[in-house]
PDB file of C-alpha atoms and ligand atoms in Angstrom:
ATOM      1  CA  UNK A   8       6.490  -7.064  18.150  1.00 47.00           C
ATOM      2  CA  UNK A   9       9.867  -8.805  18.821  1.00 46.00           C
ATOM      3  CA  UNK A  10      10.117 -12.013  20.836  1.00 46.00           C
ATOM      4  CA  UNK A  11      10.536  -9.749  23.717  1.00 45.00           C
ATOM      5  CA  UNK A  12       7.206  -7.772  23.446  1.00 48.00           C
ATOM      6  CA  UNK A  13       9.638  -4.652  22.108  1.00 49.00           C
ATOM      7  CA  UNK A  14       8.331  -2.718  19.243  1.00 52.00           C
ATOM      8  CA  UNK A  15      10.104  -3.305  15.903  1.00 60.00           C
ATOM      9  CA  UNK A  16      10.095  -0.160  13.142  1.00 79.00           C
ATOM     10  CA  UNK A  17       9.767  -2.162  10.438  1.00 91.00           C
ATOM     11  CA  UNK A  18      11.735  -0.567   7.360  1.00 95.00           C
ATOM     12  CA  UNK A  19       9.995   0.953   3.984  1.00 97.00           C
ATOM     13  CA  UNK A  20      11.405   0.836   0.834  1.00 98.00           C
ATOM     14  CA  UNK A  21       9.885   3.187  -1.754  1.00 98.00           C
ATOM     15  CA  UNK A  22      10.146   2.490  -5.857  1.00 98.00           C
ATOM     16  CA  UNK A  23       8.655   4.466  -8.383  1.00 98.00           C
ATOM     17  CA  UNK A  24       9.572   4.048 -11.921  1.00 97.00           C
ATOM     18  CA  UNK A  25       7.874   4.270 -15.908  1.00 97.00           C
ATOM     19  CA  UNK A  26       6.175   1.794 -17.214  1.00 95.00           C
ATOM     20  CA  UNK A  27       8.210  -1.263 -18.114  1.00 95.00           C
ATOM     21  CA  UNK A  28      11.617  -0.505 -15.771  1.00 96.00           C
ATOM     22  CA  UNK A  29      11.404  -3.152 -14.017  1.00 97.00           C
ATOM     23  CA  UNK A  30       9.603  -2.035 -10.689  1.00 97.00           C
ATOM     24  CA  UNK A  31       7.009  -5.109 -10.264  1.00 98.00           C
ATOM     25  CA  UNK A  32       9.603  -7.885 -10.606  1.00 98.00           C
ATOM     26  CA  UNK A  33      12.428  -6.541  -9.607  1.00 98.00           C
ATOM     27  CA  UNK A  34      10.827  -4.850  -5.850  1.00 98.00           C
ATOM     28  CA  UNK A  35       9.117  -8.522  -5.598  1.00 98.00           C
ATOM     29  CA  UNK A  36      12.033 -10.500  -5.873  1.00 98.00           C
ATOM     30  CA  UNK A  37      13.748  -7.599  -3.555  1.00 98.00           C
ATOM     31  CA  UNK A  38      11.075  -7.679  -1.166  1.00 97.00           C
ATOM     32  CA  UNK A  39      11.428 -11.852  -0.833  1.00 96.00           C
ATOM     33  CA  UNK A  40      14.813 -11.969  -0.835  1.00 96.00           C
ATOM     34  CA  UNK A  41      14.497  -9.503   2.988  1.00 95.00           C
ATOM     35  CA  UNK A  42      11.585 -10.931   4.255  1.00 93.00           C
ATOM     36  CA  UNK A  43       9.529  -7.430   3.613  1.00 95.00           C
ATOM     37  CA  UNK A  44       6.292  -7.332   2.337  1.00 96.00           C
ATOM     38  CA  UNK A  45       5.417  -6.474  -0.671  1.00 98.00           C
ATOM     39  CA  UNK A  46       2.787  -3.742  -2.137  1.00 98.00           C
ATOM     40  CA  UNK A  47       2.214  -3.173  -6.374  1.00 98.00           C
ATOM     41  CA  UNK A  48       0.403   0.150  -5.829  1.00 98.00           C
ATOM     42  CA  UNK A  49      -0.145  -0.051  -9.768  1.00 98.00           C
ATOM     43  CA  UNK A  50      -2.308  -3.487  -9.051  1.00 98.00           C
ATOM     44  CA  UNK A  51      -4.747  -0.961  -6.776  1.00 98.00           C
ATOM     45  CA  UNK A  52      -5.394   1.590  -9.425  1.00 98.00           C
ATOM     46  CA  UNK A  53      -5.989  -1.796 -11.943  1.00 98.00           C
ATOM     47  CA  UNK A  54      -8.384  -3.460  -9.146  1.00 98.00           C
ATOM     48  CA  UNK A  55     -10.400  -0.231  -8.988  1.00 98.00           C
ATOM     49  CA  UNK A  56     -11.055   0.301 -12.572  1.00 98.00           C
ATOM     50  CA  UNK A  57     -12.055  -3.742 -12.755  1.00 98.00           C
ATOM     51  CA  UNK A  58     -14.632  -2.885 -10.147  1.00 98.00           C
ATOM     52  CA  UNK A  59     -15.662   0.261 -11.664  1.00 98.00           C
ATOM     53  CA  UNK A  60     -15.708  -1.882 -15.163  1.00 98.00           C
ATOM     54  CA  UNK A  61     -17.380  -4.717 -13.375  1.00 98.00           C
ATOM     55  CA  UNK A  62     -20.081  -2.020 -11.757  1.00 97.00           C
ATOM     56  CA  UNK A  63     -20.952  -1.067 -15.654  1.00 98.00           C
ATOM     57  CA  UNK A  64     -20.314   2.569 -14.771  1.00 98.00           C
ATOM     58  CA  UNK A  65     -19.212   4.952 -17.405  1.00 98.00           C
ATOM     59  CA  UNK A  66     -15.225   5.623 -16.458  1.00 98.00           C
ATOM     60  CA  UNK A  67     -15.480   9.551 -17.427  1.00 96.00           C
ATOM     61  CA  UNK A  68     -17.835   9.664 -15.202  1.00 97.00           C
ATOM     62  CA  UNK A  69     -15.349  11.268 -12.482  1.00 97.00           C
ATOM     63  CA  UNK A  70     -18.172  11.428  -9.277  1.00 97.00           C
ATOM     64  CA  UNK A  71     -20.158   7.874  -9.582  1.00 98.00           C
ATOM     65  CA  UNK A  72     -16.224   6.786 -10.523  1.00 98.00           C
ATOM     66  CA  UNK A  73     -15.046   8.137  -6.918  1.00 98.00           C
ATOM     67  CA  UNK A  74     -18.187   7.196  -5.384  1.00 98.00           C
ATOM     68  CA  UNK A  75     -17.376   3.205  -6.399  1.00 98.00           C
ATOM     69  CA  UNK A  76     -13.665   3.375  -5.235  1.00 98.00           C
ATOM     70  CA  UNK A  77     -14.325   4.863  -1.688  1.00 98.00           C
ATOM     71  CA  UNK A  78     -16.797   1.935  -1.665  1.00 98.00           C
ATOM     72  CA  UNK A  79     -14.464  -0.513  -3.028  1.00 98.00           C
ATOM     73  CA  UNK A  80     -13.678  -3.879  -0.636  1.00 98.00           C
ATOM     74  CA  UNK A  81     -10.174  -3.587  -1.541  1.00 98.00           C
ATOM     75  CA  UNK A  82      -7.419  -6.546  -0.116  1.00 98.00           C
ATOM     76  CA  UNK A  83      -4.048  -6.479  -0.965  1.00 98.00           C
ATOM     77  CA  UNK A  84      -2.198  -9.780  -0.470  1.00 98.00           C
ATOM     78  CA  UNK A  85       1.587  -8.431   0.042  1.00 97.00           C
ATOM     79  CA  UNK A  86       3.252 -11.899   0.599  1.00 96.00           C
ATOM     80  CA  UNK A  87       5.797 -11.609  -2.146  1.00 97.00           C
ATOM     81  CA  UNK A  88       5.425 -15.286  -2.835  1.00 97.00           C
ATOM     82  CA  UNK A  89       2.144 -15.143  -3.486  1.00 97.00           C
ATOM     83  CA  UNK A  90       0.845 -11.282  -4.002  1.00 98.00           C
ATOM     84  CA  UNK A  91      -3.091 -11.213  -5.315  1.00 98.00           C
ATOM     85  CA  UNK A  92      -5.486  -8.960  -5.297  1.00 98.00           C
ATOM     86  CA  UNK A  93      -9.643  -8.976  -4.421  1.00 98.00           C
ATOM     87  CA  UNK A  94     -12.422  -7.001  -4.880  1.00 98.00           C
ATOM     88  CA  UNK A  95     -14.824  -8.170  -2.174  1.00 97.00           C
ATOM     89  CA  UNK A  96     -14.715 -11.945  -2.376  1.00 96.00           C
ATOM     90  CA  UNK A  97     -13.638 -12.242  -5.754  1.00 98.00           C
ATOM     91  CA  UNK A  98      -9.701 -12.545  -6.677  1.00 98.00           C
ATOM     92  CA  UNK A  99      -9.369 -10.473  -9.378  1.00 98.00           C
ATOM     93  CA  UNK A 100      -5.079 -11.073  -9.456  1.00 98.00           C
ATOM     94  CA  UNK A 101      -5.326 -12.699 -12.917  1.00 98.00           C
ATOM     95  CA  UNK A 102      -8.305  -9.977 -14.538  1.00 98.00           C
ATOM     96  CA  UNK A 103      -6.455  -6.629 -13.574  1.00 98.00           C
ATOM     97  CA  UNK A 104      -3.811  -7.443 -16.216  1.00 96.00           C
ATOM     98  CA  UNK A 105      -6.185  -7.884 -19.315  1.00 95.00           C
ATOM     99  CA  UNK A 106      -5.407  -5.406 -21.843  1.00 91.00           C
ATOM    100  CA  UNK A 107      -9.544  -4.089 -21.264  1.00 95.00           C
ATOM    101  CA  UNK A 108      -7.573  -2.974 -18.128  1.00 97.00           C
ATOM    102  CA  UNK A 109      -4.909  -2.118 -19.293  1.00 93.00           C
ATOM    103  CA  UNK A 110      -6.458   0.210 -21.842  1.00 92.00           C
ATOM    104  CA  UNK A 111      -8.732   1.566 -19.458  1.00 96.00           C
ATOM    105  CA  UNK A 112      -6.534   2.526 -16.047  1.00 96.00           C
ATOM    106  CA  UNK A 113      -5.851   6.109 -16.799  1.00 96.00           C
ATOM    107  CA  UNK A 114      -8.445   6.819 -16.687  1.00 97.00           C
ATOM    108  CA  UNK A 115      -8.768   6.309 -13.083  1.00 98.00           C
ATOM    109  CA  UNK A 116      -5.215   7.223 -12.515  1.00 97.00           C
ATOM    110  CA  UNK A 117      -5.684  10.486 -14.017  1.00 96.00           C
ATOM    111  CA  UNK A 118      -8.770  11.078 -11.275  1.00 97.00           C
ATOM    112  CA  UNK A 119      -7.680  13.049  -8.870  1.00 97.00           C
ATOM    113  CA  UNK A 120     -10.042  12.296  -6.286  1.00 98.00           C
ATOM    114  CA  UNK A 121      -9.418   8.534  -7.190  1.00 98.00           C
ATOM    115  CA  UNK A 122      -5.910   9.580  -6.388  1.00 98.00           C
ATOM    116  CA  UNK A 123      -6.316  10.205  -2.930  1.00 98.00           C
ATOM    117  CA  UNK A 124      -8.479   7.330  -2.117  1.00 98.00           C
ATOM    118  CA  UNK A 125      -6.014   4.914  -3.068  1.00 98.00           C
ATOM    119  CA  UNK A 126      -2.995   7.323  -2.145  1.00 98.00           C
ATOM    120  CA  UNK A 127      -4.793   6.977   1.554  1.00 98.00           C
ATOM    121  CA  UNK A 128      -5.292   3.277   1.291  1.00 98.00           C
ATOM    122  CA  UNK A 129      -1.643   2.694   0.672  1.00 98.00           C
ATOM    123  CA  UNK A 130      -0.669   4.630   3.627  1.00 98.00           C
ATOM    124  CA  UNK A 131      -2.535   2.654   5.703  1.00 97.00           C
ATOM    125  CA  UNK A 132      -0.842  -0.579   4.207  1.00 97.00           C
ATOM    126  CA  UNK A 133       2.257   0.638   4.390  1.00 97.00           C
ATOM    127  CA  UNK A 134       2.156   2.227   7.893  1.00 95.00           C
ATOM    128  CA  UNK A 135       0.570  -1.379   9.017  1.00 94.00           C
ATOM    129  CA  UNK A 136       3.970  -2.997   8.009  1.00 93.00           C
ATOM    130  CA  UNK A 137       6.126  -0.053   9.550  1.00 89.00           C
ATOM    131  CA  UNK A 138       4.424  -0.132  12.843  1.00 85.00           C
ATOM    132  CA  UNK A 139       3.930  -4.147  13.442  1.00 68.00           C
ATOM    133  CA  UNK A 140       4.544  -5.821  10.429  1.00 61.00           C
ATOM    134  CA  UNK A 141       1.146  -7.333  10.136  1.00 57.00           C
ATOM    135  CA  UNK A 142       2.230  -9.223   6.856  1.00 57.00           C
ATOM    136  CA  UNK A 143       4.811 -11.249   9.014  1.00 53.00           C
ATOM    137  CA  UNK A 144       7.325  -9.385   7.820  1.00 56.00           C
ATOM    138  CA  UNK A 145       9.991  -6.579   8.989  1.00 86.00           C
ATOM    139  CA  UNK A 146       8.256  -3.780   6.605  1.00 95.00           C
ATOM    140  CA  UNK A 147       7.185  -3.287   3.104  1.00 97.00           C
ATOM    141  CA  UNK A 148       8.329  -2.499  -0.020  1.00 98.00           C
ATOM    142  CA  UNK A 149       5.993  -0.633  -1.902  1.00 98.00           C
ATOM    143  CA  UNK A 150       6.204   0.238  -5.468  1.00 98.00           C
ATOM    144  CA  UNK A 151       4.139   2.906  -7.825  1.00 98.00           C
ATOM    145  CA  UNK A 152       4.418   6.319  -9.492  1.00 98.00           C
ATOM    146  CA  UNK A 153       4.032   8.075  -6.424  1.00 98.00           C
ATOM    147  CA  UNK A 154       5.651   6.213  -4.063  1.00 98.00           C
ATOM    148  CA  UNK A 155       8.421   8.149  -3.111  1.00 98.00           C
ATOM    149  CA  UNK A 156       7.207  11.699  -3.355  1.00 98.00           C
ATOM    150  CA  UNK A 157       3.213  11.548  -2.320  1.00 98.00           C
ATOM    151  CA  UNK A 158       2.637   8.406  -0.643  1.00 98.00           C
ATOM    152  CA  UNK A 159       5.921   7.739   1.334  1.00 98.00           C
ATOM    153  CA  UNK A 160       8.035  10.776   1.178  1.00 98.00           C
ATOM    154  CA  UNK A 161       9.364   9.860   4.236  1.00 96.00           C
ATOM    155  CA  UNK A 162      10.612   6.013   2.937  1.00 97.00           C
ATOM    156  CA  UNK A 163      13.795   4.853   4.886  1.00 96.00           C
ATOM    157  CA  UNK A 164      14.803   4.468   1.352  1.00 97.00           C
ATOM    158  CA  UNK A 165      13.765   6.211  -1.816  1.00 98.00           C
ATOM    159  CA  UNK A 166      14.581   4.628  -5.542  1.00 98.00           C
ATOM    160  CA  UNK A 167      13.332   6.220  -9.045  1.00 98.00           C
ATOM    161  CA  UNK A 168      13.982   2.988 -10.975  1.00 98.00           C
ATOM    162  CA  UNK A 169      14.394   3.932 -14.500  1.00 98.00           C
ATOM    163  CA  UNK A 170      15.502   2.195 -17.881  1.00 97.00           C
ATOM    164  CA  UNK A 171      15.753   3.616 -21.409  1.00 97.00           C
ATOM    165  CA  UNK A 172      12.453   3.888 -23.467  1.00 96.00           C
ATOM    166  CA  UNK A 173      14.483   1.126 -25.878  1.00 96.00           C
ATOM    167  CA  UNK A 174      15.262  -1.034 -23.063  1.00 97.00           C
ATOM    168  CA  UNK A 175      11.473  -0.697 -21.901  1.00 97.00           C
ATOM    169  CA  UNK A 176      10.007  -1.470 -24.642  1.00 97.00           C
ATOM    170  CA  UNK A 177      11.957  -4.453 -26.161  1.00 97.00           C
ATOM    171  CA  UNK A 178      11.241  -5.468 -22.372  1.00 96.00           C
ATOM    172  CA  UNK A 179       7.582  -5.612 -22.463  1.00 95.00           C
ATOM    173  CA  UNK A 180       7.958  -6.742 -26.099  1.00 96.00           C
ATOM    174  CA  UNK A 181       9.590  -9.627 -25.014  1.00 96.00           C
ATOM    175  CA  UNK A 182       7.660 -10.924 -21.729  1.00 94.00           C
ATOM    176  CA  UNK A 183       4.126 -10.169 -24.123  1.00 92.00           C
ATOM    177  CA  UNK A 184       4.827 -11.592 -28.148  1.00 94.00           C
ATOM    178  CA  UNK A 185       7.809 -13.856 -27.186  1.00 97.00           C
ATOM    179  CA  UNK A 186      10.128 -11.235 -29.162  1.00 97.00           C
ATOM    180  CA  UNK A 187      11.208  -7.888 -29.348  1.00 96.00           C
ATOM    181  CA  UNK A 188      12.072  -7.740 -33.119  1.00 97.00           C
ATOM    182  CA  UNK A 189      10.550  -3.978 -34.730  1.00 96.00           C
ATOM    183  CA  UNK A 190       6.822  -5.304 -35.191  1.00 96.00           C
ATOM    184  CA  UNK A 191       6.351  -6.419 -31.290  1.00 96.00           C
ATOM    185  CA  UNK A 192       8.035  -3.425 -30.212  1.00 96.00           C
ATOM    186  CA  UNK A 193       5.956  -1.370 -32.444  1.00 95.00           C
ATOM    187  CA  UNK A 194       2.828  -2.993 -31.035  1.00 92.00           C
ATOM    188  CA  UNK A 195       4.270  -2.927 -26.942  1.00 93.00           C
ATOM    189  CA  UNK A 196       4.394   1.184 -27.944  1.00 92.00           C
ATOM    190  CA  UNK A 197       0.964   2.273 -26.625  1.00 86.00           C
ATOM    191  CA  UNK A 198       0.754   0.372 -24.059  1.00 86.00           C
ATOM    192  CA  UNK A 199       4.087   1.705 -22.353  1.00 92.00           C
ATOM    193  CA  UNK A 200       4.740   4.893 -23.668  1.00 93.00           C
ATOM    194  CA  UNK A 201       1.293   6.112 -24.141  1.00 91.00           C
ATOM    195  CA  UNK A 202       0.471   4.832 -21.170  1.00 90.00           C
ATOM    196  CA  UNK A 203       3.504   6.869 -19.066  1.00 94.00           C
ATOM    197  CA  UNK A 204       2.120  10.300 -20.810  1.00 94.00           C
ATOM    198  CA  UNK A 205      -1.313  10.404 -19.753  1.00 93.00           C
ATOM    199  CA  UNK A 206      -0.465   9.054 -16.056  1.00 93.00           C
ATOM    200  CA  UNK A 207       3.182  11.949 -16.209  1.00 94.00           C
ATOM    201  CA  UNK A 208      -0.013  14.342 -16.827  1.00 94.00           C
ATOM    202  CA  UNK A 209      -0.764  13.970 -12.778  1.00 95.00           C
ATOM    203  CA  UNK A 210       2.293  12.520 -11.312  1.00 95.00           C
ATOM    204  CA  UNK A 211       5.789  12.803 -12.128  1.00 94.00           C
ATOM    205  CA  UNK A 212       7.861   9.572 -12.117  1.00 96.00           C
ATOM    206  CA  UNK A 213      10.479  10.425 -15.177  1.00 92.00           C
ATOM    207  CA  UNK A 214      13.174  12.475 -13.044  1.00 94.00           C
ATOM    208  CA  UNK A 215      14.600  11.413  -9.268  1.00 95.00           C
ATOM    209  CA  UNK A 216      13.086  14.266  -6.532  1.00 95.00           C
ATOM    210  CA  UNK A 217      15.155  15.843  -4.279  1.00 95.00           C
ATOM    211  CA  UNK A 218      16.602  12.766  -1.998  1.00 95.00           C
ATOM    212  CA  UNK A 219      15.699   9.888  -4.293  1.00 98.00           C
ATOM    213  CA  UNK A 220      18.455   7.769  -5.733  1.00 97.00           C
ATOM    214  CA  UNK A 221      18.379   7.142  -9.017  1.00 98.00           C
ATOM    215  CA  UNK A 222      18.842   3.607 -10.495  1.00 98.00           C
ATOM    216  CA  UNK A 223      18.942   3.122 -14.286  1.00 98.00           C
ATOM    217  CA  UNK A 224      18.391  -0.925 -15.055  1.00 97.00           C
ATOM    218  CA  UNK A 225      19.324  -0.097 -19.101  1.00 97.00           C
ATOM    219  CA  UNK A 226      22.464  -2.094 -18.914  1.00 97.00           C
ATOM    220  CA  UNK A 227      21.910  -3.790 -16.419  1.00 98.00           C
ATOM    221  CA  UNK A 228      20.454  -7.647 -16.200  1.00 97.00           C
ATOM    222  CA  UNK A 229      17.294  -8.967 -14.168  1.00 98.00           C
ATOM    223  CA  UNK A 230      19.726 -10.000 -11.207  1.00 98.00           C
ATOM    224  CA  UNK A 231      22.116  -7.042 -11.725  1.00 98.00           C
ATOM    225  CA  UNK A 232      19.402  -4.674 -11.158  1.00 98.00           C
ATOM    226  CA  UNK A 233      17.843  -6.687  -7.909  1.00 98.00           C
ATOM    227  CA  UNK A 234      21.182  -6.350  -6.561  1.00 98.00           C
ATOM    228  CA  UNK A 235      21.912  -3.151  -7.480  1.00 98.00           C
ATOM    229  CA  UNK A 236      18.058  -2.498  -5.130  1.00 98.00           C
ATOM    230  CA  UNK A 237      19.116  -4.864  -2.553  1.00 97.00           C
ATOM    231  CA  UNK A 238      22.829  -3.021  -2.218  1.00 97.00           C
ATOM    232  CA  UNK A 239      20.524   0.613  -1.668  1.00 97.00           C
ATOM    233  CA  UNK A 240      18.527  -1.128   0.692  1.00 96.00           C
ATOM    234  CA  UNK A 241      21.330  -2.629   2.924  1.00 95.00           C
ATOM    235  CA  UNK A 242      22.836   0.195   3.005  1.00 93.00           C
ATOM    236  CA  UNK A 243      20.145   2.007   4.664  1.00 91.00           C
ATOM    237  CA  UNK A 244      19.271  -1.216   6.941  1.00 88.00           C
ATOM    238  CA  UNK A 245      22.163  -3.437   6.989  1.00 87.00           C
ATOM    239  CA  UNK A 246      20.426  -5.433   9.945  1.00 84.00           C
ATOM    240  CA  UNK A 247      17.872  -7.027   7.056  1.00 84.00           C
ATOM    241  CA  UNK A 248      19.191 -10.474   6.786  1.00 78.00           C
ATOM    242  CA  UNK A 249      18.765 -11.559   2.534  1.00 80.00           C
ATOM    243  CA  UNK A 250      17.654 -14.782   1.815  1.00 79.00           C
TER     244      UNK A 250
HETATM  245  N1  ATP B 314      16.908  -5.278 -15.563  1.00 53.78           N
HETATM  246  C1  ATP B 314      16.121  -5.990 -16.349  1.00 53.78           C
HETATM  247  N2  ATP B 314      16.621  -6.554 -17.432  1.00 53.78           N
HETATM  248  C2  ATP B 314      15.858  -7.252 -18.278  1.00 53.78           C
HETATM  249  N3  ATP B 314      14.513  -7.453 -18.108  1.00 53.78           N
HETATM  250  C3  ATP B 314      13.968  -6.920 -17.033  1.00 53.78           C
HETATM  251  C4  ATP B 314      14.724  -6.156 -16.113  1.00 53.78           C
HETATM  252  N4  ATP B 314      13.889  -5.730 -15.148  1.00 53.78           N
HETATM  253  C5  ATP B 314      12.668  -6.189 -15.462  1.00 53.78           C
HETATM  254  N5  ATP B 314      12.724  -6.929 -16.588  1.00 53.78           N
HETATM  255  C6  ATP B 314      11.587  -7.555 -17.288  1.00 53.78           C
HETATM  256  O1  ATP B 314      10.892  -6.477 -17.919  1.00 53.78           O
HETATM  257  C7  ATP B 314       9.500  -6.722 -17.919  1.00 53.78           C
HETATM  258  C8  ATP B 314       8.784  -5.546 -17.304  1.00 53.78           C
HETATM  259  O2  ATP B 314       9.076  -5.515 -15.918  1.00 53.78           O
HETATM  260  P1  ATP B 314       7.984  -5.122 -14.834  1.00 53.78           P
HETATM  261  O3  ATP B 314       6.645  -5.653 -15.192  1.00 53.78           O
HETATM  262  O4  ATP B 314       8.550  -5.473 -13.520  1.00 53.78           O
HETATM  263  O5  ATP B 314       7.965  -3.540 -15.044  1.00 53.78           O
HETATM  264  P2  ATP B 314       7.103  -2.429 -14.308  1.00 53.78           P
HETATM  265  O6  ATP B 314       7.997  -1.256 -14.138  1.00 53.78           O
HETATM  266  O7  ATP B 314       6.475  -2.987 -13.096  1.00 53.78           O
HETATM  267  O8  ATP B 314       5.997  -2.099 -15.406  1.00 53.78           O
HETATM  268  P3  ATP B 314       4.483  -1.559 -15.202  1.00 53.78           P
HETATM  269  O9  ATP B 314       4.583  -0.312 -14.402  1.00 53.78           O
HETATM  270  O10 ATP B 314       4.005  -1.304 -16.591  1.00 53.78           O
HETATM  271  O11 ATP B 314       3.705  -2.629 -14.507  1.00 53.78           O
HETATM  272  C9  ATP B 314       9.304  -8.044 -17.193  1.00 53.78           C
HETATM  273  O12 ATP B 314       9.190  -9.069 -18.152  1.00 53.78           O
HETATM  274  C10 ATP B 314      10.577  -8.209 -16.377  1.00 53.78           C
HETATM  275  O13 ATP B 314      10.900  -9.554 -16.147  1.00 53.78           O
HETATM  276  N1  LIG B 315       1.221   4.760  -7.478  1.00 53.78           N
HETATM  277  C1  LIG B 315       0.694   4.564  -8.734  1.00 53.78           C
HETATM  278  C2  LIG B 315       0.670   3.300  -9.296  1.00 53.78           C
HETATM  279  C3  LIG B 315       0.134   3.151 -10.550  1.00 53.78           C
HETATM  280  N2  LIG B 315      -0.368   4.218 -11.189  1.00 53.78           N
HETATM  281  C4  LIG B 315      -1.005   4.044 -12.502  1.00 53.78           C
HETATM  282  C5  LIG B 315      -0.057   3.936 -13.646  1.00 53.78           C
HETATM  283  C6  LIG B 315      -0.650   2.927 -14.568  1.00 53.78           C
HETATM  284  O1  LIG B 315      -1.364   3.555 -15.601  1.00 53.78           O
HETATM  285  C7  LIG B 315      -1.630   2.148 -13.707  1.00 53.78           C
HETATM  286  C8  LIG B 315      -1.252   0.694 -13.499  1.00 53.78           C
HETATM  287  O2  LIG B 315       0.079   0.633 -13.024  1.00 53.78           O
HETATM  288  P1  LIG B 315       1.060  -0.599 -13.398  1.00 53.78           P
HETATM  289  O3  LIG B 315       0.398  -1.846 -12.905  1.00 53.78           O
HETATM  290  O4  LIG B 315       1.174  -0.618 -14.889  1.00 53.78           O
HETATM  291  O5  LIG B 315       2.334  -0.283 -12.695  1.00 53.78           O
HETATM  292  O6  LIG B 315      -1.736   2.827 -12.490  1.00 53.78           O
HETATM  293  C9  LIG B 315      -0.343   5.456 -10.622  1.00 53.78           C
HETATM  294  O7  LIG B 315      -0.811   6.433 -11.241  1.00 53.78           O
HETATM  295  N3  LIG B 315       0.197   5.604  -9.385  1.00 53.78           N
END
């Protein structure tokens, strides 16, 4: 509500992206820079498979799997100063990013009833902040693999963030060994590109849908490629003040 007791839309920015192009950091600092709120969709489908994990269940076991995420206490913190994550009462922020986790979160990913128990959940979030902006804010940016073609099709604005597998790699490489000389990259390889083939077997996130603009961060820097996002975003909304 405004400060006269109108309703205010708030505005939703959609990002979806492969592994490693920059979606997490670069929608974040995006996201804080407008005042939105911000949701790491990826961070849901990690919190589920720590529960699941944390529940001893077998993960190919697809029903008791789906059983324990429609049971899941789920709560997304979406202040982009401060985004975490619980389970219940437990803030799992730190956990979900093990590599256990990140070994294990395809497996969940690639569940399709999974799928639309979290696909659900984020509408919900992300219809919260449209409606009344019940994280403070003036809407959401929300970031995943799905983002702009299952969960939010109808986004105010729609961005496939991409980057070279090169530039993706020596990326993670980088913010995980310290380096991105041949034997980090090398070792970043599973994790990002093997990663992006069993998740691309379920949702595609590798070419722009019809409506999405595309934004390739190879060339570009850290700050380049948040204002290349916040320039998209203004243009759609030019009444968002940045900070
Ligand atoms: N344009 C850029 N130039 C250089 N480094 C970048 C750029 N964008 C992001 N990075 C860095 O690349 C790394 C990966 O970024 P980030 O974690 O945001 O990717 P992601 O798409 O969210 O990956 P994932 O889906 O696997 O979580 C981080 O260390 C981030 O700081
Ligand atoms: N909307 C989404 C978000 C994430 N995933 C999958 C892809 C990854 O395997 C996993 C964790 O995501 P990350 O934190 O690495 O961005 O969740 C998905 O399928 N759909």
């Amino acid at each position: 509500m405004s400060a006269l007791g109108t309703s205010v839309r708030g505005v939703v920015v959609a990002v979806d992206g492969p592994s490693g192009s920059g979606k997490s950091s670069v929608c974040r600092q995006v996201a804080a820079r407008l005042g939105l709120a911000y949701l790491d969709t990826g961070a849901m489908y990690r919190a589920a498979t720590w529960w699941c994990l944390d529940q001893g269940l077998d993960l190919g076991d697809q029903l008791a799997v789906t059983a324990a995420v429609r049971a899941m206490d789920l709560r997304m913190g979406m202040d982009p100063a401060a985004p975490h994550v619980r389970v219940g009462e437990t803030d799992v922020s730190a956990a979900i990013r093990e590599p256990a986790i990140s070994g294990a979160v395809s497996l969940l990913s690639t569940n399709l009833d999974v799928r639309a128990e979290l696909n659900a959940r984020q509408r919900a979030l992300i219809d919260a902040e449209r409606t009344d902006g019940s994280s403070g804010g003036t809407g959401v940016v929300a970031e995943g693999r799905d983002i702009t073609t299952v969960v939010a099709p109808d986004a105010d604005v729609r961005v496939l963030l991409t980057a070279s597998e090169e530039a993706r790699l020596a990326r993670r490489a980088l913010e995980v060994h310290g380096t991105a000389d041949a034997a980090a990259v090398a070792a970043t390889r599973a994790h990002v590109v093997g990663r992006d083939a069993k998740d691309s077997t379920v949702v595609e996130f590798q070419t722009a849908a019809d409506g999405v603009l595309l934004l390739d961060s190879s060339a570009l820097s850290f700050e380049e490629t948040v204002s290349a996002l916040l320039a998209l975003v203004l243009d759609v909304a030019p009444g968002l003040a940045t900070r």
